[in-house]
């Protein structure tokens, strides 16, 4: 969808398709952090935003010391280049830190590529982050923040985009996204991420519940080649288990009250080499229904078990030993995702192409427009209207009074337009012929511009088009469509008519006042002839252009 769209400052984020992007929002410079991640600032990226410094410190990361807040537009987007069809992980982080000294952390919407991602609920002094994985449908991906409540301005502290192996998470239909619920490393003492995880997934230590014990693997190396989603070996070096061979492990990912579609990965690796008398075997159960074959964790290797199911707050997940097992179950790591609704294909590519041409020509539009033009529907771009189709079309374009200058580009691909309003600008050059050929166009307003040349036949002969063209800035257009003798006879007719009317008025005035203080005919014509001639000509022009376009309306001056 967005492949044709040239967005504001895209070049600043134009990394190669296989590169990762880390944006320290609100920062001025670039630097490498303690994890060897290179961060870039976004200070020059937006005009309608402010960089702020938090008041409360976050000792976890220097990245959280600044943020970018958006107070003007309802939707503000970061465009990132990507390979079409690539699988990406996107993480957006938010640390309010009382930057505005109001002690009022805001809530707002988070979007990607025209899809709703999450409603962000920030905290006064705690970092919150949201993560999503999806297949990019174009050569750019847009991450957007949208205001949902008055005086609660969206902000962002960090934005990270990571490219994943295309074979990872392959059990999920690429038309759906995965929203991270939890990613934990059981038994670990510290958070695991890049460079340990080459994909920079964040694995957090899990709290060990009652009746569970942490155990460490004695394997020197753990081969993860048989785990399709490439967990880092470090998250398999520890596990949790029970002290009682007959006890089960209950997992609590924290599902919401309402039903959600869930995708879950469980990772297993035996922590010690078992002898011939030992066996560790167990099944995974969801709501007390067996959902897996017997799981036997391999030593010095990894086993991954995936499940896709519907869950709610009452859903239970447990690992239960098989009857022939001599050892209790164990688990090393887990990922839980909520599966999105089907992803949109975005606004029709023909409209995206045309809007991109307009943005290329008129740079002011880059300040208003970013992300998907029509989607999600509550956050359609300013100054356009869209249809309600599954792949929406742009039906109205209002670029009036934006001080646009220069010739119009070719946006003929926007063939669903019903209304175009370009009045009160300084657009120059000829009126493009394609405007009259747009099949659905009914209203075209080009008034108060500086066009030159004749009105195209495609417009003047279009009986279905309401064409507003009269303007003080269009004398050349109208003049070239009307023979010169019309002007000559209009002036002659005016002078004769005006002389007779002036004489009659003078006579009436003289009869009433006895001739006192009567203005002369010469003075009257000197003071009014300029404006009167113009008005008389305008009347003749209006008559001429109205007859040319049949029932098309022409506004009165």
XYZ file of N, CA and C in Angstrom, residues 227-366:
420
model
N 14.523 -25.918 17.023
C 13.463 -25.013 17.493
C 13.195 -23.992 16.390
N 12.057 -24.061 15.720
C 11.811 -23.212 14.537
C 11.929 -21.711 14.790
N 11.675 -21.279 16.020
C 11.649 -19.836 16.275
C 12.925 -19.318 16.926
N 13.991 -20.115 16.847
C 15.342 -19.675 17.200
C 15.455 -19.003 18.565
N 15.071 -19.665 19.635
C 15.295 -19.049 20.949
C 16.792 -18.999 21.233
N 17.270 -17.980 21.922
C 18.693 -17.958 22.260
C 19.007 -19.062 23.272
N 20.143 -19.758 23.135
C 20.469 -20.844 24.073
C 20.456 -20.400 25.528
N 20.737 -19.125 25.765
C 20.817 -18.637 27.140
C 19.497 -18.765 27.886
N 18.351 -18.675 27.178
C 17.071 -18.785 27.887
C 16.728 -20.234 28.199
N 17.539 -21.174 27.684
C 17.330 -22.591 27.954
C 18.294 -23.134 29.009
N 19.148 -22.290 29.530
C 20.143 -22.728 30.497
C 19.576 -22.853 31.905
N 18.352 -22.379 32.087
C 17.674 -22.512 33.369
C 16.247 -22.971 33.119
N 15.630 -23.512 34.137
C 14.260 -24.011 34.017
C 13.612 -23.976 35.392
N 12.290 -24.198 35.404
C 11.588 -24.419 36.654
C 10.960 -25.802 36.608
N 10.865 -26.414 37.763
C 10.246 -27.726 37.874
C 9.616 -27.825 39.256
N 9.095 -28.992 39.578
C 8.506 -29.202 40.901
C 9.383 -30.172 41.687
N 9.265 -30.120 42.972
C 10.038 -31.029 43.820
C 9.366 -32.390 43.947
N 8.124 -32.474 43.508
C 7.343 -33.713 43.592
C 7.099 -34.236 42.182
N 7.510 -35.471 41.954
C 7.416 -36.041 40.610
C 5.984 -36.115 40.107
N 5.046 -36.187 41.005
C 3.647 -36.310 40.585
C 2.941 -34.967 40.463
N 3.624 -33.891 40.813
C 2.998 -32.564 40.764
C 3.055 -31.991 39.348
N 2.131 -31.095 39.063
C 2.092 -30.447 37.741
C 2.554 -28.997 37.861
N 2.844 -28.410 36.709
C 3.205 -26.986 36.635
C 2.040 -26.238 36.002
N 1.556 -25.217 36.672
C 0.478 -24.390 36.122
C 1.060 -23.073 35.630
N 0.761 -22.704 34.395
C 1.251 -21.467 33.785
C 0.136 -20.424 33.786
N 0.505 -19.196 34.106
C -0.491 -18.118 34.209
C -0.054 -16.920 33.366
N -0.317 -16.944 32.068
C 0.088 -15.812 31.215
C -0.676 -14.517 31.490
N -1.848 -14.624 32.120
C -2.637 -13.429 32.378
C -3.526 -13.058 31.206
N -4.546 -13.854 30.961
C -5.460 -13.595 29.859
C -6.548 -12.617 30.296
N -7.113 -11.853 29.362
C -8.184 -10.909 29.705
C -9.507 -11.618 29.961
N -10.491 -10.860 30.432
C -11.803 -11.444 30.730
C -12.501 -11.952 29.475
N -12.389 -11.206 28.384
C -13.064 -11.604 27.156
C -12.196 -12.597 26.379
N -12.836 -13.365 25.518
C -12.111 -14.348 24.717
C -11.139 -13.666 23.759
N -9.959 -14.232 23.667
C -8.965 -13.758 22.705
C -8.340 -14.967 22.023
N -7.874 -14.754 20.794
C -7.145 -15.788 20.083
C -5.683 -15.730 20.524
N -5.129 -16.874 20.906
C -3.801 -16.926 21.507
C -2.886 -17.814 20.671
N -1.641 -17.361 20.523
C -0.585 -18.199 19.957
C 0.499 -18.324 21.025
N 0.900 -19.548 21.344
C 1.820 -19.777 22.453
C 2.950 -20.700 22.033
N 4.167 -20.339 22.408
C 5.339 -21.187 22.220
C 5.895 -21.581 23.580
N 6.123 -22.873 23.772
C 6.761 -23.378 24.977
C 8.101 -23.992 24.586
N 9.153 -23.706 25.369
C 10.502 -24.170 25.044
C 11.019 -25.056 26.177
N 11.638 -26.189 25.767
C 12.088 -27.183 26.745
C 13.502 -27.654 26.410
N 14.287 -27.855 27.451
C 15.609 -28.471 27.311
C 15.941 -29.161 28.633
N 16.332 -30.427 28.551
C 16.679 -31.169 29.768
C 17.906 -30.544 30.422
N 17.880 -30.469 31.753
C 18.945 -29.766 32.464
C 20.106 -30.668 32.837
N 19.929 -31.977 32.731
C 21.014 -32.904 33.052
C 20.856 -34.179 32.233
N 21.919 -34.872 32.054
C 21.862 -36.103 31.282
C 21.278 -37.210 32.155
N 20.174 -37.795 31.731
C 19.474 -38.798 32.530
C 20.080 -40.179 32.316
N 20.007 -40.999 33.366
C 20.474 -42.370 33.215
C 19.320 -43.263 32.764
N 19.585 -44.518 32.626
C 18.612 -45.444 32.050
C 17.383 -45.624 32.920
N 17.483 -45.290 34.181
C 16.335 -45.477 35.082
C 15.458 -44.235 35.174
N 15.887 -43.161 34.555
C 15.159 -41.896 34.665
C 14.431 -41.575 33.364
N 13.296 -40.960 33.537
C 12.539 -40.509 32.369
C 11.713 -39.281 32.755
N 11.806 -38.259 31.901
C 10.979 -37.052 32.096
C 10.035 -36.945 30.904
N 8.769 -37.109 31.163
C 7.764 -37.092 30.103
C 6.486 -36.460 30.649
N 5.917 -35.568 29.873
C 4.706 -34.879 30.330
C 3.924 -34.361 29.130
N 2.675 -34.003 29.369
C 1.798 -33.422 28.339
C 1.406 -32.007 28.730
N 1.092 -31.216 27.716
C 0.508 -29.882 27.954
C -1.010 -30.011 27.902
N -1.667 -29.388 28.872
C -3.125 -29.391 28.952
C -3.638 -27.956 28.905
N -4.692 -27.749 28.140
C -5.380 -26.459 28.114
C -6.808 -26.709 28.552
N -7.187 -26.070 29.646
C -8.517 -26.306 30.247
C -8.764 -27.796 30.476
N -7.719 -28.435 31.015
C -7.777 -29.852 31.380
C -7.967 -30.790 30.193
N -7.728 -30.297 29.006
C -7.791 -31.126 27.796
C -6.377 -31.268 27.250
N -5.952 -32.492 27.059
C -4.593 -32.713 26.572
C -4.421 -32.096 25.188
N -3.391 -31.276 25.040
C -3.197 -30.539 23.784
C -1.856 -30.821 23.135
N -1.150 -31.832 23.596
C 0.140 -32.155 22.984
C 0.410 -33.646 23.095
N 1.325 -34.108 22.277
C 1.888 -35.440 22.445
C 2.837 -35.395 23.649
N 3.234 -36.537 24.179
C 4.182 -36.505 25.299
C 5.442 -35.708 24.963
N 5.799 -34.801 25.858
C 6.954 -33.932 25.676
C 8.118 -34.521 26.464
N 9.209 -34.827 25.773
C 10.419 -35.354 26.405
C 11.548 -34.366 26.085
N 11.908 -33.509 27.029
C 12.932 -32.493 26.742
C 14.272 -33.142 26.394
N 14.929 -32.697 25.313
C 16.230 -33.261 24.929
C 17.362 -32.585 25.717
N 18.390 -33.340 26.002
C 19.568 -32.787 26.679
C 20.500 -32.182 25.636
N 21.053 -31.019 25.963
C 21.954 -30.265 25.089
C 21.272 -29.851 23.779
N 19.963 -29.831 23.770
C 19.197 -29.419 22.588
C 17.901 -28.770 23.064
N 17.105 -28.329 22.109
C 15.865 -27.617 22.437
C 14.684 -28.270 21.753
N 13.553 -28.221 22.412
C 12.289 -28.670 21.831
C 11.281 -27.549 21.984
N 10.567 -27.278 20.900
C 9.560 -26.203 20.899
C 8.184 -26.806 20.645
N 7.217 -26.406 21.449
C 5.833 -26.840 21.275
C 4.971 -25.596 21.126
N 4.174 -25.550 20.064
C 3.325 -24.387 19.792
C 1.863 -24.774 19.885
N 1.047 -23.805 20.224
C -0.397 -24.032 20.313
C -1.130 -22.762 19.935
N -2.254 -22.925 19.263
C -3.115 -21.807 18.892
C -4.514 -22.119 19.410
N -5.053 -21.262 20.283
C -6.320 -21.570 20.933
C -6.999 -20.273 21.374
N -8.243 -20.391 21.781
C -8.992 -19.258 22.320
C -8.948 -19.323 23.837
N -8.689 -18.179 24.465
C -8.519 -18.163 25.916
C -9.211 -16.953 26.523
N -9.449 -17.059 27.820
C -9.977 -15.947 28.621
C -9.397 -16.061 30.017
N -9.868 -15.240 30.921
C -9.312 -15.215 32.275
C -9.453 -16.557 32.976
N -10.407 -17.359 32.579
C -10.645 -18.638 33.240
C -9.867 -19.796 32.622
N -9.107 -19.514 31.571
C -8.366 -20.569 30.896
C -7.187 -21.033 31.745
N -6.990 -22.319 31.825
C -5.857 -22.879 32.575
C -4.911 -23.593 31.624
N -3.613 -23.469 31.897
C -2.571 -24.150 31.125
C -1.686 -24.888 32.121
N -1.477 -26.161 31.884
C -0.685 -26.935 32.838
C 0.153 -27.978 32.124
N 1.238 -28.356 32.776
C 2.123 -29.423 32.310
C 1.996 -30.568 33.315
N 1.568 -31.714 32.833
C 1.250 -32.844 33.708
C 2.072 -34.065 33.272
N 2.733 -34.721 34.244
C 3.580 -35.877 33.940
C 2.747 -37.029 33.388
N 3.347 -37.761 32.470
C 2.716 -38.992 31.985
C 2.888 -40.081 33.046
N 2.133 -41.134 32.902
C 2.138 -42.178 33.930
C 3.474 -42.908 34.033
N 4.260 -42.920 32.963
C 5.542 -43.636 32.983
C 6.722 -42.736 33.307
N 6.459 -41.465 33.668
C 7.537 -40.530 33.959
C 8.017 -40.711 35.388
N 9.345 -40.687 35.569
C 9.914 -40.760 36.911
C 10.305 -39.388 37.447
N 10.274 -38.377 36.549
C 10.660 -37.019 36.936
C 9.513 -36.063 36.651
N 9.447 -34.986 37.404
C 8.370 -34.019 37.196
C 8.584 -33.213 35.912
N 7.547 -32.524 35.448
C 7.707 -31.676 34.250
C 8.617 -30.497 34.538
N 9.126 -29.911 33.482
C 9.895 -28.668 33.592
C 9.610 -27.807 32.370
N 9.954 -26.545 32.462
C 9.828 -25.612 31.329
C 10.920 -24.569 31.441
N 11.519 -24.231 30.311
C 12.627 -23.269 30.296
C 12.193 -21.864 29.895
N 11.306 -21.759 28.923
C 10.921 -20.428 28.434
C 9.553 -20.511 27.768
N 8.922 -19.344 27.629
C 7.574 -19.296 27.037
C 7.350 -17.948 26.368
N 6.646 -17.988 25.256
C 6.145 -16.780 24.590
C 4.634 -16.917 24.433
N 3.916 -15.863 24.751
C 2.466 -15.848 24.576
C 2.091 -14.590 23.798
N 1.302 -14.775 22.738
C 0.852 -13.668 21.891
C -0.662 -13.697 21.769
N -1.238 -12.526 21.606
C -2.621 -12.420 21.170
C -2.598 -12.248 19.657
N -3.482 -12.947 18.971
C -3.536 -12.885 17.507
C -4.505 -11.778 17.108
N -4.089 -10.952 16.178
C -4.895 -9.814 15.736
C -6.074 -10.251 14.891
N -6.960 -9.309 14.606
C -7.920 -9.495 13.524
C -7.147 -9.497 12.202
N -7.820 -9.885 11.151
C -7.163 -9.907 9.845
C -6.650 -8.505 9.505
N -5.405 -8.435 9.064
C -4.785 -7.150 8.773
C -5.375 -6.533 7.505
N -5.488 -5.241 7.529
C -5.980 -4.539 6.351
C -4.912 -4.508 5.260
N -5.380 -4.407 4.031
C -4.470 -4.213 2.904
C -4.182 -2.742 2.668
N -4.788 -1.882 3.482
C -4.517 -0.462 3.369
C -5.370 0.232 2.325
N -5.194 1.522 2.227
C -5.889 2.330 1.231
C -5.488 1.883 -0.175
N -6.419 1.962 -1.109
C -6.164 1.549 -2.483
C -4.873 2.181 -3.006
N -4.041 1.366 -3.621
C -2.719 1.817 -4.058
C -2.797 2.939 -5.094
N -3.878 3.006 -5.857
C -4.016 4.088 -6.837
C -4.147 5.435 -6.144
N -4.865 5.445 -5.024
C -4.990 6.695 -4.269
C -3.694 7.026 -3.546
N -3.023 6.014 -3.034
C -1.746 6.239 -2.358
C -0.742 6.851 -3.338
N -0.758 6.350 -4.569
C 0.149 6.882 -5.586
C -0.150 8.353 -5.872
N -1.429 8.687 -6.057
C -1.792 10.067 -6.354
C -1.482 11.011 -5.205
N -1.769 10.592 -3.980
C -1.466 11.426 -2.819
C 0.038 11.623 -2.668
N 0.799 10.584 -3.026
C 2.248 10.719 -2.993
C 2.747 11.759 -3.973
N 2.130 11.817 -5.156
C 2.505 12.840 -6.140
C 2.212 14.235 -5.604
N 1.089 14.375 -4.938
C 0.753 15.677 -4.348
C 1.742 16.059 -3.255
N 2.139 15.084 -2.427
C 3.115 15.364 -1.382
C 4.464 15.745 -1.970
N 4.855 15.078 -3.045
C 6.131 15.411 -3.682
C 6.140 16.842 -4.196
N 5.005 17.277 -4.720
C 4.924 18.608 -5.328
C 4.730 19.703 -4.284
N 3.886 19.453 -3.304
C 3.556 20.471 -2.298
C 4.056 19.998 -0.935
N 5.206 20.490 -0.538
C 5.857 19.987 0.670
C 5.038 20.226 1.926
N 4.155 21.234 1.918
C 3.356 21.496 3.110
C 2.492 20.293 3.473
N 2.132 19.491 2.482
C 1.287 18.324 2.752
C 2.029 17.264 3.553
N 3.349 17.291 3.509
C 4.128 16.338 4.285
C 3.986 16.598 5.783
